Structures are given as structure tokens and as C-alpha cells.
Coordinates of C-alpha atoms and ligand atoms in Angstrom, one line a residue:
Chain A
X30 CA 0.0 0.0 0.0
X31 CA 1.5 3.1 -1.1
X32 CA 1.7 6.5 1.1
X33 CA -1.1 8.6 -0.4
X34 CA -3.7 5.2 0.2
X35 CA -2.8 5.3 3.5
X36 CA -3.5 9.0 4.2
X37 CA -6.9 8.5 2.0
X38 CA -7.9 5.5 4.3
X39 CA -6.6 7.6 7.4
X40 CA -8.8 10.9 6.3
X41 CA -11.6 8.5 5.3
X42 CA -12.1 7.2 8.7
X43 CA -11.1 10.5 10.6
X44 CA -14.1 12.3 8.6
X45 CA -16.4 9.6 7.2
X46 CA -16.4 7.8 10.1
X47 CA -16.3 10.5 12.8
X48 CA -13.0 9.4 13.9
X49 CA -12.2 13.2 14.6
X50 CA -15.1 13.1 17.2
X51 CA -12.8 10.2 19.0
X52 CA -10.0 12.6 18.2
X53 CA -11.5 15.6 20.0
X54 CA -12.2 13.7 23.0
X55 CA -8.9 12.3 23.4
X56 CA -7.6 15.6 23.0
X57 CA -9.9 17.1 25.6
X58 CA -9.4 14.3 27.9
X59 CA -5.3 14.9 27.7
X60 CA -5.6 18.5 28.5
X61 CA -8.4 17.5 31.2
X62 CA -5.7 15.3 33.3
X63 CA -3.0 17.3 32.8
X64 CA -4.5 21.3 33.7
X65 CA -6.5 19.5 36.3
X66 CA -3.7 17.5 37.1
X67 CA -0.9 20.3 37.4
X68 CA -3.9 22.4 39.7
X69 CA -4.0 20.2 41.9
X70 CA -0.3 19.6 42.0
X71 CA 0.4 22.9 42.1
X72 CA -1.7 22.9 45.5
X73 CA -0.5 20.2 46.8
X74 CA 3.1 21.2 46.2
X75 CA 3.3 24.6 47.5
X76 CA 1.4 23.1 51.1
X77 CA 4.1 20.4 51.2
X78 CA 7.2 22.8 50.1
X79 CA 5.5 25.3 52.8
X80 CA 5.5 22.3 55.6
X81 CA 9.1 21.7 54.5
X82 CA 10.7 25.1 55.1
X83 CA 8.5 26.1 58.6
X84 CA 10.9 25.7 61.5
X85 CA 11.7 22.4 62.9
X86 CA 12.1 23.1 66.7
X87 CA 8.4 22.0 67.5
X88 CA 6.2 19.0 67.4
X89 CA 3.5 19.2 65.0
X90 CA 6.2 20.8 62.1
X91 CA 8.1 17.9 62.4
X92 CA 5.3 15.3 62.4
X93 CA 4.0 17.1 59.5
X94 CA 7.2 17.0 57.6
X95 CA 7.6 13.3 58.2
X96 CA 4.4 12.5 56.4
X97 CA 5.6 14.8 53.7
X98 CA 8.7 13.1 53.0
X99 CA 6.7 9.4 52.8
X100 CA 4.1 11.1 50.6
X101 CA 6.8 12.3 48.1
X102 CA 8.7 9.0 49.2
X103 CA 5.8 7.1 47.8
X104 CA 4.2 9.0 44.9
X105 CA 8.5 9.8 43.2
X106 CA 8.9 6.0 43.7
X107 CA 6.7 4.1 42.1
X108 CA 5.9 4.5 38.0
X109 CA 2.9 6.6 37.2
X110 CA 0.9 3.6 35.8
X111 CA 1.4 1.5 38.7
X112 CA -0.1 4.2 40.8
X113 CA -3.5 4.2 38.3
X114 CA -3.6 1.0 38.6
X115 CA -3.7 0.5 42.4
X116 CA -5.8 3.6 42.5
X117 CA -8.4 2.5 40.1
X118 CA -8.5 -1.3 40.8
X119 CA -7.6 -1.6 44.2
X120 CA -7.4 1.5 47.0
X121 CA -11.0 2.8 45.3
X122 CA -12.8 -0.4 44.9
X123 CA -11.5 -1.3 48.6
X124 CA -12.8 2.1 50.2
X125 CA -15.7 0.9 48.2
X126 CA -15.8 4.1 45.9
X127 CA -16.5 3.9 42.1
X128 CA -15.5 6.8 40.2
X129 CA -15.2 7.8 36.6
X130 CA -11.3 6.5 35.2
X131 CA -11.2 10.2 33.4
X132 CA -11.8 11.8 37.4
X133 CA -9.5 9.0 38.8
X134 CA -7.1 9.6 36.3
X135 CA -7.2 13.5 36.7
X136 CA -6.8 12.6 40.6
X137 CA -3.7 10.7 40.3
X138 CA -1.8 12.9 38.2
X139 CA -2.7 16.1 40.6
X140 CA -1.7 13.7 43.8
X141 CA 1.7 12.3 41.6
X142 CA 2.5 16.1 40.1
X143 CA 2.2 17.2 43.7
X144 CA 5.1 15.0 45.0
X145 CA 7.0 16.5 42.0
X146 CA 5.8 20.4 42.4
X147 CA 6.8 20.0 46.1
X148 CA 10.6 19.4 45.3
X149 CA 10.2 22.5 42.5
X150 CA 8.4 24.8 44.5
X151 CA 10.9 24.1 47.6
X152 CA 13.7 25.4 45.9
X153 CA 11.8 28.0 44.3
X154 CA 10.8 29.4 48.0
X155 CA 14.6 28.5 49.0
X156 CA 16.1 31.1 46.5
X157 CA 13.5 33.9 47.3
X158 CA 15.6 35.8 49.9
X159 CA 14.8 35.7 53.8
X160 CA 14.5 39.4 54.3
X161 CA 11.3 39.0 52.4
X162 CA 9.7 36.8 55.3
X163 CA 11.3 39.3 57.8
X164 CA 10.2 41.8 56.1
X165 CA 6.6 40.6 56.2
X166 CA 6.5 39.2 59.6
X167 CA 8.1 43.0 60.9
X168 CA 4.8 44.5 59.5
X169 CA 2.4 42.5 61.5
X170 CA 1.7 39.9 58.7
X171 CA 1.7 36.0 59.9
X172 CA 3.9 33.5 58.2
X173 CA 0.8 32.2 56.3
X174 CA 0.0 35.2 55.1
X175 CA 3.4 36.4 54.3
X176 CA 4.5 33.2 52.7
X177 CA 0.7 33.9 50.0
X178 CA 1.6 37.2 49.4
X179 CA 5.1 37.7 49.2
X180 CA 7.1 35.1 49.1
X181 CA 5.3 32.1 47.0
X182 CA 4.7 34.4 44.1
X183 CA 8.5 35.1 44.2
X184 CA 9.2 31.9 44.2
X185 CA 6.6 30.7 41.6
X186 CA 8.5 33.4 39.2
X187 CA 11.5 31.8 39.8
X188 CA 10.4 27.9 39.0
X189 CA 8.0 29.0 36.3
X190 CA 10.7 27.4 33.4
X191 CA 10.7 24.1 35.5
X192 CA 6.5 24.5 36.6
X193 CA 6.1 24.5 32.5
X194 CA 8.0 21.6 32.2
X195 CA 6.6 19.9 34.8
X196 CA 3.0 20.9 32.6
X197 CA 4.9 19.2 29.5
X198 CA 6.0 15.7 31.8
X199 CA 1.7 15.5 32.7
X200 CA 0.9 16.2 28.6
X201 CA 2.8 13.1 27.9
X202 CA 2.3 10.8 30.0
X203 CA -1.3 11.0 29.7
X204 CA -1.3 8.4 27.3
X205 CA -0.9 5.5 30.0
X206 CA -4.4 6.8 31.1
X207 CA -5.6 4.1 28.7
X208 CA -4.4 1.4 31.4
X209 CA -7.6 2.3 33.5
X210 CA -10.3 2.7 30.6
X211 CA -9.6 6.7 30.2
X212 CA -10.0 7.7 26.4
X213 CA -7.2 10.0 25.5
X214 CA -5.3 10.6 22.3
X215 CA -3.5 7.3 22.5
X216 CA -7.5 5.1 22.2
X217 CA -8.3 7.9 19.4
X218 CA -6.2 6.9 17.3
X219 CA -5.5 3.5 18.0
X220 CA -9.4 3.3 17.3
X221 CA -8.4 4.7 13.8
X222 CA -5.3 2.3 13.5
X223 CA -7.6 -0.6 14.0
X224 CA -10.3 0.0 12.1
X225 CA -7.9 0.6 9.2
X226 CA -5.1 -1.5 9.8
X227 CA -3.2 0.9 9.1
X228 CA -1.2 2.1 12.2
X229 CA 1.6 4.5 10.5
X230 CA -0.4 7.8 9.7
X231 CA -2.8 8.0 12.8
X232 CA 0.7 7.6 15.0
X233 CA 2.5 10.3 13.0
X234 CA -0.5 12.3 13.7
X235 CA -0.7 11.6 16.9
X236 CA 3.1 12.4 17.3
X237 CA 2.6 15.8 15.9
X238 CA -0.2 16.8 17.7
X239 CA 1.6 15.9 21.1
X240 CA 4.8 18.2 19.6
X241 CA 2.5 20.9 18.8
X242 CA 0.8 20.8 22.0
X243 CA 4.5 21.2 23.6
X244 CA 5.6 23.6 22.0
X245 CA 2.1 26.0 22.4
X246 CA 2.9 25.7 26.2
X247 CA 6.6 26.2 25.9
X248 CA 5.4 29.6 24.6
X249 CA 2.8 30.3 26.9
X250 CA 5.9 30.0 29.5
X251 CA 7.8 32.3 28.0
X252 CA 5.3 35.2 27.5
X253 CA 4.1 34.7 31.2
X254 CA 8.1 34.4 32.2
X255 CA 8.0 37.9 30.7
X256 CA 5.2 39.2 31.9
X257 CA 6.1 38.4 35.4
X258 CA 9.5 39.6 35.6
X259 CA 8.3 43.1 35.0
X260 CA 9.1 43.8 38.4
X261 CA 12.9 43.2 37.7
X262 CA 13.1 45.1 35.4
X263 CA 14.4 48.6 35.7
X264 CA 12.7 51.5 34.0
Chain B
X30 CA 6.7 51.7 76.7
X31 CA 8.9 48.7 76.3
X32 CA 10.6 47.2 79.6
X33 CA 13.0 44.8 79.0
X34 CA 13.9 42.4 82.0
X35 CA 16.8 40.3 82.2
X36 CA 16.6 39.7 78.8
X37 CA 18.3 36.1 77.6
X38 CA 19.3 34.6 74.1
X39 CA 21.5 31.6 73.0
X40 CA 21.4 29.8 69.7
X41 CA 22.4 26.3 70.6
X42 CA 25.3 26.7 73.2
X43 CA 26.2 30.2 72.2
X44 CA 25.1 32.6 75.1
X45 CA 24.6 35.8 72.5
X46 CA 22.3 37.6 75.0
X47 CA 23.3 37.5 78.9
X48 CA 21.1 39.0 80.8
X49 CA 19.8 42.5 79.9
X50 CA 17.8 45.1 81.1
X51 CA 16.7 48.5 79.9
X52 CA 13.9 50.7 79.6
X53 CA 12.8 52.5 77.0
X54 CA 10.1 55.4 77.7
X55 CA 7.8 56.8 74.9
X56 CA 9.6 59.6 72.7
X57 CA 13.2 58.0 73.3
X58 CA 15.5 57.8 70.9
X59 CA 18.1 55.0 71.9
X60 CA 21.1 54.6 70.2
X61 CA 23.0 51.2 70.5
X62 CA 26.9 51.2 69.6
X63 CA 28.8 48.4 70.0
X64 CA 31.9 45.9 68.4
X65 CA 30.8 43.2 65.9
X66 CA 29.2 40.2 67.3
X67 CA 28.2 42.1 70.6
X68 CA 24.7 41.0 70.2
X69 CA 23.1 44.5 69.1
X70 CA 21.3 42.7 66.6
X71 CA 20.0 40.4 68.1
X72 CA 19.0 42.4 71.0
X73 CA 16.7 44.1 68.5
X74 CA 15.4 41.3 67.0
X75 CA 14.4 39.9 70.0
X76 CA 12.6 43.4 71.3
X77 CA 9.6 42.6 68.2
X78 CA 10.4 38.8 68.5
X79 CA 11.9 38.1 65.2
X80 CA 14.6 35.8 67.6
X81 CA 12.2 34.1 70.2
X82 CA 13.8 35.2 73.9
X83 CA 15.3 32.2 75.5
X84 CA 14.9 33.9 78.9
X85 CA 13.2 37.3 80.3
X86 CA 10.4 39.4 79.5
X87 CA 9.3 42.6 77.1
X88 CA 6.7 44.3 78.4
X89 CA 5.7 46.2 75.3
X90 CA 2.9 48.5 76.2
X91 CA 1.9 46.4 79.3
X92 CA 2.0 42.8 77.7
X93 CA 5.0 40.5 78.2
X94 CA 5.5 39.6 74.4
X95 CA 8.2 37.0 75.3
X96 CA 5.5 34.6 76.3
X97 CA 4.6 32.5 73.2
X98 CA 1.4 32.4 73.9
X99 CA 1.0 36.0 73.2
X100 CA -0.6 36.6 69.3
X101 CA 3.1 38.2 68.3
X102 CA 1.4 39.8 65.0
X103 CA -1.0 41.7 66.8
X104 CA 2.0 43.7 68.6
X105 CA 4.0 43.7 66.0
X106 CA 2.1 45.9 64.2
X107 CA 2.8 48.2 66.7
X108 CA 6.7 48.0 66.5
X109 CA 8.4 49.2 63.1
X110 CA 11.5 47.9 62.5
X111 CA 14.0 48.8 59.7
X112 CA 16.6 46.3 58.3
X113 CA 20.2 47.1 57.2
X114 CA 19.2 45.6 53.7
X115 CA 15.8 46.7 53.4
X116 CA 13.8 44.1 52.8
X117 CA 11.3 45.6 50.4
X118 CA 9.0 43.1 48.9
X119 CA 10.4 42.7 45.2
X120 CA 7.0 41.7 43.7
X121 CA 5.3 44.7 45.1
X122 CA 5.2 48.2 43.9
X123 CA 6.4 50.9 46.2
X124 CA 3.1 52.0 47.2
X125 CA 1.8 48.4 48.0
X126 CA 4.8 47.6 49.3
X127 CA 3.6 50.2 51.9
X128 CA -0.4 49.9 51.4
X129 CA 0.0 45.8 51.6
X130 CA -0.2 45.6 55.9
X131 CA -2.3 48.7 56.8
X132 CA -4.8 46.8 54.4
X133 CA -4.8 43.3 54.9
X134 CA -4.4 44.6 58.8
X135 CA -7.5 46.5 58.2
X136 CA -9.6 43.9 56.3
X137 CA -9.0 41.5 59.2
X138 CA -10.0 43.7 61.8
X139 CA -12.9 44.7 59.8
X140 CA -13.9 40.5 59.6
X141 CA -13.5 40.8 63.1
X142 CA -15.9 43.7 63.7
X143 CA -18.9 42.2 60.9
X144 CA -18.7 38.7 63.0
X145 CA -19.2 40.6 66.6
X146 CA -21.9 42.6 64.8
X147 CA -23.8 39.6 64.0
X148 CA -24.3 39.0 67.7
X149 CA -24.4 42.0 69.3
X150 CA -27.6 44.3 69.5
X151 CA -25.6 47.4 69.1
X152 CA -23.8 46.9 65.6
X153 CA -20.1 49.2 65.4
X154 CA -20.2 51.1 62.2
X155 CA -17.7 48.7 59.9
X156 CA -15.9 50.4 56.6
X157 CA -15.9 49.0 53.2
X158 CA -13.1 47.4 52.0
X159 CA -12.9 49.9 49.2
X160 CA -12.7 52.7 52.0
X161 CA -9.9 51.0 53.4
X162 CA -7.9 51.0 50.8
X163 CA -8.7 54.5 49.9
X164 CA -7.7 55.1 53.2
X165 CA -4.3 53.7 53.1
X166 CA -3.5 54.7 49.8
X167 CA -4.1 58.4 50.9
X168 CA -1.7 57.8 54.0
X169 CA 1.0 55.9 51.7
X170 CA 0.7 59.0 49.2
X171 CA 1.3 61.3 52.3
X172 CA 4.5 59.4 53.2
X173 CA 5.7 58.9 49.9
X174 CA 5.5 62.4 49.6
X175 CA 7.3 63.4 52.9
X176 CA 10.4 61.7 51.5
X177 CA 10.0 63.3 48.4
X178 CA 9.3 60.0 46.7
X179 CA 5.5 60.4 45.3
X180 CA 6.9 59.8 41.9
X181 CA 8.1 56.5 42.6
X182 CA 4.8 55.3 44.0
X183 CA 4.1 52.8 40.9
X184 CA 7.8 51.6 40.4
X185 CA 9.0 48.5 41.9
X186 CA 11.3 48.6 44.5
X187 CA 14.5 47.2 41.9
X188 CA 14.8 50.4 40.0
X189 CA 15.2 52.5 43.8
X190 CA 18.5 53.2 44.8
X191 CA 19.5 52.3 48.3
X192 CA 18.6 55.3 49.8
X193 CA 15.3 55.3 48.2
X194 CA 15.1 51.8 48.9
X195 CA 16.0 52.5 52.9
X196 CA 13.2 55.8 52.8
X197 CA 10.8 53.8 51.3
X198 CA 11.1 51.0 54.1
X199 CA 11.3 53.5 56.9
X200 CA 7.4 54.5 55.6
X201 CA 6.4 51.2 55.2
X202 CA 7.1 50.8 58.9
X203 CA 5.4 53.9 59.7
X204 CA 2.4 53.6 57.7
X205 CA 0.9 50.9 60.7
X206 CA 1.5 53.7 63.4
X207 CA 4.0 52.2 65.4
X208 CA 4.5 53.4 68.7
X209 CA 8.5 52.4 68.2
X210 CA 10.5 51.8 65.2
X211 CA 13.8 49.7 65.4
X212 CA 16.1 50.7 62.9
X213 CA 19.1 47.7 62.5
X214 CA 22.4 49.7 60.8
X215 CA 19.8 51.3 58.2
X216 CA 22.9 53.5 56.9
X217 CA 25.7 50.5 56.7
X218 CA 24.4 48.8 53.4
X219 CA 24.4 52.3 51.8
X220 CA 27.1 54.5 49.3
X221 CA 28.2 56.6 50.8
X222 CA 27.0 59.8 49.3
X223 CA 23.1 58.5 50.3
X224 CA 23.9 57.9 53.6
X225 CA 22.6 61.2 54.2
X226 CA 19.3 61.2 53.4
X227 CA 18.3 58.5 55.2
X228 CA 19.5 59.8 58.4
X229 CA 17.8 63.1 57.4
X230 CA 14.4 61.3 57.7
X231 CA 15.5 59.6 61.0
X232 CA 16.0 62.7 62.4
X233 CA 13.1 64.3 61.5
X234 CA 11.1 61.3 62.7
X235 CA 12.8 61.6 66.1
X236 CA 12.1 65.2 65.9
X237 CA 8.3 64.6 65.5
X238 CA 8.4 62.4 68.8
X239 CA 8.7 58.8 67.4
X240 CA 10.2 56.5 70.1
X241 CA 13.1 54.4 68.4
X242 CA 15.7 52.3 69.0
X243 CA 18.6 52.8 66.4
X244 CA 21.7 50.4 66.3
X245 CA 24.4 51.9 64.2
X246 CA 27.9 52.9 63.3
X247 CA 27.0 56.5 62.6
X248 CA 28.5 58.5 65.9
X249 CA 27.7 61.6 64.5
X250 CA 24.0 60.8 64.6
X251 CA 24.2 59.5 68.0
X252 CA 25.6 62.5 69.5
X253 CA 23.0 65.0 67.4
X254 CA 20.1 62.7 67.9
X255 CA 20.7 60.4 70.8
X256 CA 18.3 60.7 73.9
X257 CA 20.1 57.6 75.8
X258 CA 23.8 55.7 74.1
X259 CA 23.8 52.5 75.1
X260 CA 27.2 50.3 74.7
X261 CA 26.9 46.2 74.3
X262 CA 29.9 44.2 74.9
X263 CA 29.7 40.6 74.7
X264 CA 25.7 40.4 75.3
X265 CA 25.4 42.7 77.9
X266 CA 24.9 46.6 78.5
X267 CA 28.1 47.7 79.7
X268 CA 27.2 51.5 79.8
X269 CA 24.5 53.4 79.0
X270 CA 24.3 57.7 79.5
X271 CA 23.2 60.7 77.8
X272 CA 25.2 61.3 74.7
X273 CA 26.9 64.3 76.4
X274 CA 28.8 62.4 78.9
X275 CA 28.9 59.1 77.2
X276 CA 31.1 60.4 74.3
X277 CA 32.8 63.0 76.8
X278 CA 33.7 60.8 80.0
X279 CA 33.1 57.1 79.2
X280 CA 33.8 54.9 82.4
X281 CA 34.6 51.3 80.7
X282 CA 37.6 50.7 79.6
X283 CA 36.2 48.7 76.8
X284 CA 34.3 51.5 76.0
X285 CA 36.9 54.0 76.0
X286 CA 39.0 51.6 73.5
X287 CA 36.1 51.6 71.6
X288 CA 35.5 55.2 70.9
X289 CA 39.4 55.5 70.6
X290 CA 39.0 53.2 67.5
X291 CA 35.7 55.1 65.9
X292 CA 36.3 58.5 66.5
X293 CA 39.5 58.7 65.1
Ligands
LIG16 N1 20.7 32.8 63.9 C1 21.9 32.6 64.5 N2 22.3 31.4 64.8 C2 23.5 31.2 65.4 N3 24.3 32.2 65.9 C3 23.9 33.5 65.7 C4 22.6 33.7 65.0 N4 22.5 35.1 64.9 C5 23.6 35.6 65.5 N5 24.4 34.7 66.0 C6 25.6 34.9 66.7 O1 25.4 35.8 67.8 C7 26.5 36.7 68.0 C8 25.9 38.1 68.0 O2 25.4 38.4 66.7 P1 24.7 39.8 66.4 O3 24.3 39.7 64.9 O4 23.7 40.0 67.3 O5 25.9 40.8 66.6 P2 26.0 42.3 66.2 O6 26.4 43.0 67.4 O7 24.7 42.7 65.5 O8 27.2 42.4 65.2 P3 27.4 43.2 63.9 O9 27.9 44.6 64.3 O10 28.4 42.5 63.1 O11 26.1 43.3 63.2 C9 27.4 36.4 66.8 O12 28.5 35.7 67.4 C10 26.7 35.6 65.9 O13 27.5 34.6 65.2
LIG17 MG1 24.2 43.3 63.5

């Protein structure tokens, strides 16, 4: 079969067949897990990073910390799919809760990012300067309050490059969501592969939509990289 | 206004702090000299808490803020204190930088006062947040402009020099009202040639009656603005006298070295 049959059987099913339809969903489905994904990881993180910079000298800080460290322990090692799996076919069923794969999936990529995004955001709060706390605390504000407002945003600025790739790690591996019964871009077009035998043109495509979607968000992080650094600049 | 009673501090097994006890009336404008590694900074950190006392008490306005059981924020909004590198927040404009506390001070106070209102017959009259930040932006505007800064109210604190930098933190202490302000060598990260105008606007707060406590290098101001010099040696006060007879007959002899060395 010759290259131009194959992209005619290819378009054939992505239109005639409303393949795209599958396509679309998948597509949706990807960003779902990873925005949700990263949001919640993003939350996540930042409480973690915050309970591993407070001061050690007391109880509760250090009993916090030491779950910390297991949760990151756990979720940095053990494989994503391994942690879908158990998720969706063992923890869930066993606390007796069914939930959609697409929510579960969404769920475990916000509670895996999160063991990541603590790591980042720890060094991000680590290079923002002291004085800021102090700075804060002298006017009357409370570590909480100081660490939202002053220094977290710092420190998001400064990880920004590594939070985008971080965004760019959750785009790919969405496609082991399939392990669990999630539709993403992988079952689109393995649904078009099948139905066609014809594997070749719906994995390019998928291959360039993937490189296309990393490369949107690698810009994204750059204009916002620029946008927030306004206040370095001198003017 | 703040009573300090044998005051303690060691970090780990190093005694920094060894017992000391001064008083410091409202309007006073104490001066704290002293050799590197004295302790004078960490005698002022420990007068708004920033180092937790190991030992002693600060009455500050009647309330022992050494206790940790004591809500530290509250009071601290009450005691300004100025750092030797500034300590503006970087991802706040000048003005917010001095608006931020006044308002999220205000706001929380104003929570306070629309939850007692709910259960009290006689409701307090509570401002709108928009009114509080009016409020305070008109008061950061006034500072602002008593430095001579208003222009800068929109830049970020990057593209300030260091004395703009070090006027723009001495408002942002003010702007809560403190009833002291502790200034830690605000002059010593400076050029030269701005050292100056900082001082100016120390002077002319002391002039307008603010009670401060002021650890620093410059002599000069201590003499002209001084109320009370106070010399730290090795964690304790070793001296302390008006800055007429302090500078013009010293009694310790570690003292008397010590002004030998900085008034040459
Ligand atoms: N956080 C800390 N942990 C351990 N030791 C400290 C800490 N802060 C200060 N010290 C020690 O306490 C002693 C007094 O320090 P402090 O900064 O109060 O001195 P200082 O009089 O302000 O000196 P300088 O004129 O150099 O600023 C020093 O020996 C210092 O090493
Ligand atoms: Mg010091």
C-alpha cells in the first residue's frame, strides 16, 4: 500500500467515520488530566514545600514533615501507571468508591505532580531571599500570610521554566491513562489504527499533535516568564 | 513603653544575649553602639520577637511579648523595625509595598468587627473594604510624599536606589503607626553619598516624637540625635548615659578603647 492510500484511508475514517469526534475527546481528555492534574499539583506542592521550610524546633512541624517526606517517598517512587492501577482497581474499589477512570485519572496525576511540584516549588521558596519573610513578619503579617503574598509568588516566578516543564512531563504521560479505561489521544487513534489497519499515519498524527501541544505551552511560559519579571526590570 | 527584663538569648550553646535590662520610655530615641558580634542585633530582634527570647520578658505596652502564647502579629504591628538591607518586597510596587499591611491589617480587623456585629444588639459602624484602601492609599501617598518619593509610588522597588530603597522602608514601617520603630544599621548597606538622606528622615522622625531604638555605626547621629547611648559588649549593656557624657567621659575601659578606635 502506497503513502497517499494510506492518508486517504486515514482521512476516510477521521471524517467519514467521525473518527475526529474520538480525536477531539482524546484531545480534551489529555488537556483535562494534565491542567486538572498540574492544579492540583500545584496545591499540593506549595502546602508540602511550605510544611518543609517552617521551622523544625516544634512537634507538630516535624510530624507534619515526616508524612511529607513518605508522601513524596511514595508518589517519586513508584511509576505513574502503577499508581492508576492500584488507584483504580484496588485502593478505590477497597474504600468501596467507584469513580469515573477520566476523574480517577485527573486525581492521580494532581496527587503524583504534587510530589514533584513539592521538590520545585521548595527550591523555588529556598532562592527567594529571607528578608522577604522578615520583612513581612516585621509588618504584622503571619507566616501564612506572608508566605501567600510575598514570598510564594516570588518563588513561583523563579520555577516557572521548571513548573512548565513539569505541565509538559503530565501532557505526555497521559497516554498511559488508557491502562484504567480513560479515552485520550492514544484510544483515538488506535481506534483509527484498528479499524484501518493501518497504524503508521494516525501515530505520525498523533506524534505531531503531542509536539504541537509542547511547543504552544513552551510559549505560553515564556510570554508569562516575561510578563512576570516586569518587576525586575528597571525602568 | 517597652521594659525589658533580664533579657536572655543563645542559639544552641552560644550565650549571644546574657542578661539585659533596659527601659525605653515613649519619645526615646536610643542609640545602641557596640563591636561586631556584641549582640546588638540580636537584642533588637528579640525586642519585636523576630529571635524568640530564650529567657526574660518585654513588656511592650503592658503585655509580656516574650510569652509564646501572646498573638506576636498583633503587637508587631505596633513595633516598626527597619533592616540594614531593606527588605522591600520585590514583587510589590512601592506604594503596595507600603499599602499591603495597613490593608490586609484593616480587612482583618474589619472581619472581626462584621462577626461581633452579627451577635451584638448594638452593631459598630464597619468600613468597606474599598474605603480601606482609599484610606491607606491616601496615607502611603502622604509618606511617599514626605520623603520626596511620590513619583516613585508605581515603580518596583528594583529600579530605587539604596537610599530610596531604605526611605521607602522606613514608611512602610510607619504607615501601621508604630508606637517604636527599630532601625538595625539602616545607613551601613548604603554608598556613601546617600547615607545622608536617610539619616535626614531619622531625624526628623525623632524630631516629631517617634520612640526608636537605632543600632548603628554613625557617631555623628548619635551624638545629634541620641536621647540615651547604650554600649553592648559581649551580650550585655556595659554603659549606658546621655550622649553628652557618654562620648565626653566614658567609664569602661572597653568602652573608651572603643570610641578611641571610631572617632579617630
Ligand atoms: N541565627 C543565629 N544562629 C547562630 N548564631 C547566631 C545567629 N544570629 C547571631 N548569631 C551569633 O550571635 C552573635 C551576635 O550576633 P549579632 O548579629 O547580634 O551581633 P551584632 O552586634 O549585631 O554584630 P554586627 O555589628 O556584626 O552586626 C554572633 O557571634 C553571631 O555569630
Ligand atoms: Mg548586627
Amino acid at each position: 500500500m502506497n503513502f497517499e492510500a494510506k492518508i486517504d484511508k486515514f482521512i476516510n475514517i477521521l471524517i467519514e467515520q467521525n473518527g475526529y469526534v474520538k480525536v477531539v475527546e482524546g484531545l480534551e481528555n489529555t488537556l483535562k488530566i494534565a491542567i486538572v492534574g498540574l492544579v492540583i499539583g500545584i496545591v499540593i506542592g506549595t502546602l508540602i514545600a511550605t510544611v518543609r521550610v517552617l521551622p523544625k524546633y516544634k512537634v507538630l512541624p516535624r510530624i507534619l514533615n515526616g508524612i511529607c517526606s513518605f508522601y513524596v517517598a511514595f508518589f517519586r517512587g513508584t511509576p505513574m501507571v502503577v499508581q492508576l492501577l492500584v488507584f483504580y482497581y484496588v485502593a478505590l474499589p477497597l474504600m468501596g468508591i467507584r469513580l469515573p477512570s477520566l476523574t480517577v485519572a485527573m486525581a492521580v496525576f494532581g496527587l503524583n505532580s504534587g510530589a514533584y511540584i513539592s521538590e520545585i516549588m521548595r527550591s523555588g521558596i529556598q532562592s527567594v531571599d529571607y528578608g522577604q519573610m522578615e520583612g513581612g513578619r516585621s509588618v504584622g503579617l503571619s507566616f501564612s500570610t506572608t508566605m501567600l503574598k510575598i514570598v510564594i509568588p516570588q518563588a513561583v516566578k523563579n520555577i516557572l521554566p521548571t513548573l512548565g516543564n513539569e505541565f509538559i512531563v503530565l501532557i505526555k504521560e497521559t497516554s498511559i491513562v488508557s491502562f484504567i479505561g480513560a479515552a485520550d489521544l492514544y484510544v483515538a487513534f488506535n481506534y483509527i489504527g484498528s479499524n484501518s489497519y493501518e497504524f503508521m499515519v494516525p501515530y505520525l498524527t498523533m506524534a505531531l499533535i503531542y509536539i504541537v501541544l509542547v511547543c504552544i505551552i513552551s510559549l505560553l511560559v515564556k510570554i508569562m516568564e516575561r510578563s512576570l519579571h516586569k518587576s525586575d526590570r528597571r525602568n | 513603653m517597652i521594659d525589658v527584663i533580664n533579657l536572655r538569648k543563645s542559639f544552641g550553646k552560644v550565650d549571644v544575649l546574657k542578661g539585659i535590662d533596659i527601659k525605653i520610655n515613649k519619645g526615646d530615641v536610643v542609640v545602641v553602639i557596640g563591636p561586631s558580634g556584641s549582640g546588638k542585633s540580636t537584642f533588637l530582634r528579640c525586642l519585636n520577637c523576630m529571635e524568640d527570647p530564650t529567657d526574660g520578658n518585654i513588656i511592650f505596652n503592658g503585655v509580656d511579648i516574650a510569652d509564646p502564647k501572646v498573638d506576636i502579629n498583633i503587637h508587631r504591628r505596633r513595633i516598626g523595625m527597619v533592616f540594614q538591607h531593606f527588605n522591600l518586597f520585590n514583587n510589590k510596587t512601592v506604594i503596595e509595598n507600603i499599602m499591603l499591611s495597613p490593608v490586609l491589617c484593616a480587612k482583618s480587623d474589619r472581619r472581626k468587627a462584621v462577626r461581633k456585629n452579627l451577635f451584638s444588639k448594638e452593631k459598630q459602624p464597619v468600613k468597606s473594604v474599598k474605603e480601606i484602601k482609599a484610606e491607606a492609599r491616601e496615607n502611603a501617598m502622604a509618606l511617599l510624599k514626605r520623603i520626596g518619593l511620590e513619583d516613585k509610588a508605581d515603580v518596583y522597588p528594583s529600579t530605587l536606589s539604596g537610599g530610596q530603597k531604605q526611605r521607602v522602608a522606613i514608611v512602610r514601617s510607619l504607615a501601621m503607626n508604630p508606637d517604636v520603630i527599630l532601625f538595625d544599621e539602616p545607613t551601613s548597606a548604603l554608598d556613601p553619598e546617600m547615607v545622608g538622606e536617610v539619616l535626614e528622615v531619622m531625624k526628623e522622625l525623632a524630631k516629631s516624637g517617634m520612640t526608636m531604638v537605632v543600632v548603628t555605626h554613625e557617631m555623628g547621629f548619635a551624638k545629634e540625635v541620641g536621647s540615651r547611648i547604650v554600649f553592648m559588649d559581649e551580650g550585655v549593656i556595659t554603659e549606658e548615659n546621655n550622649p553628652a557624657d557618654f562620648f565626653g567621659n566614658p567609664q569602661n575601659a572597653r568602652l573608651k578603647e572603643f570610641l578611641s578606635k571610631v572617632l579617630m
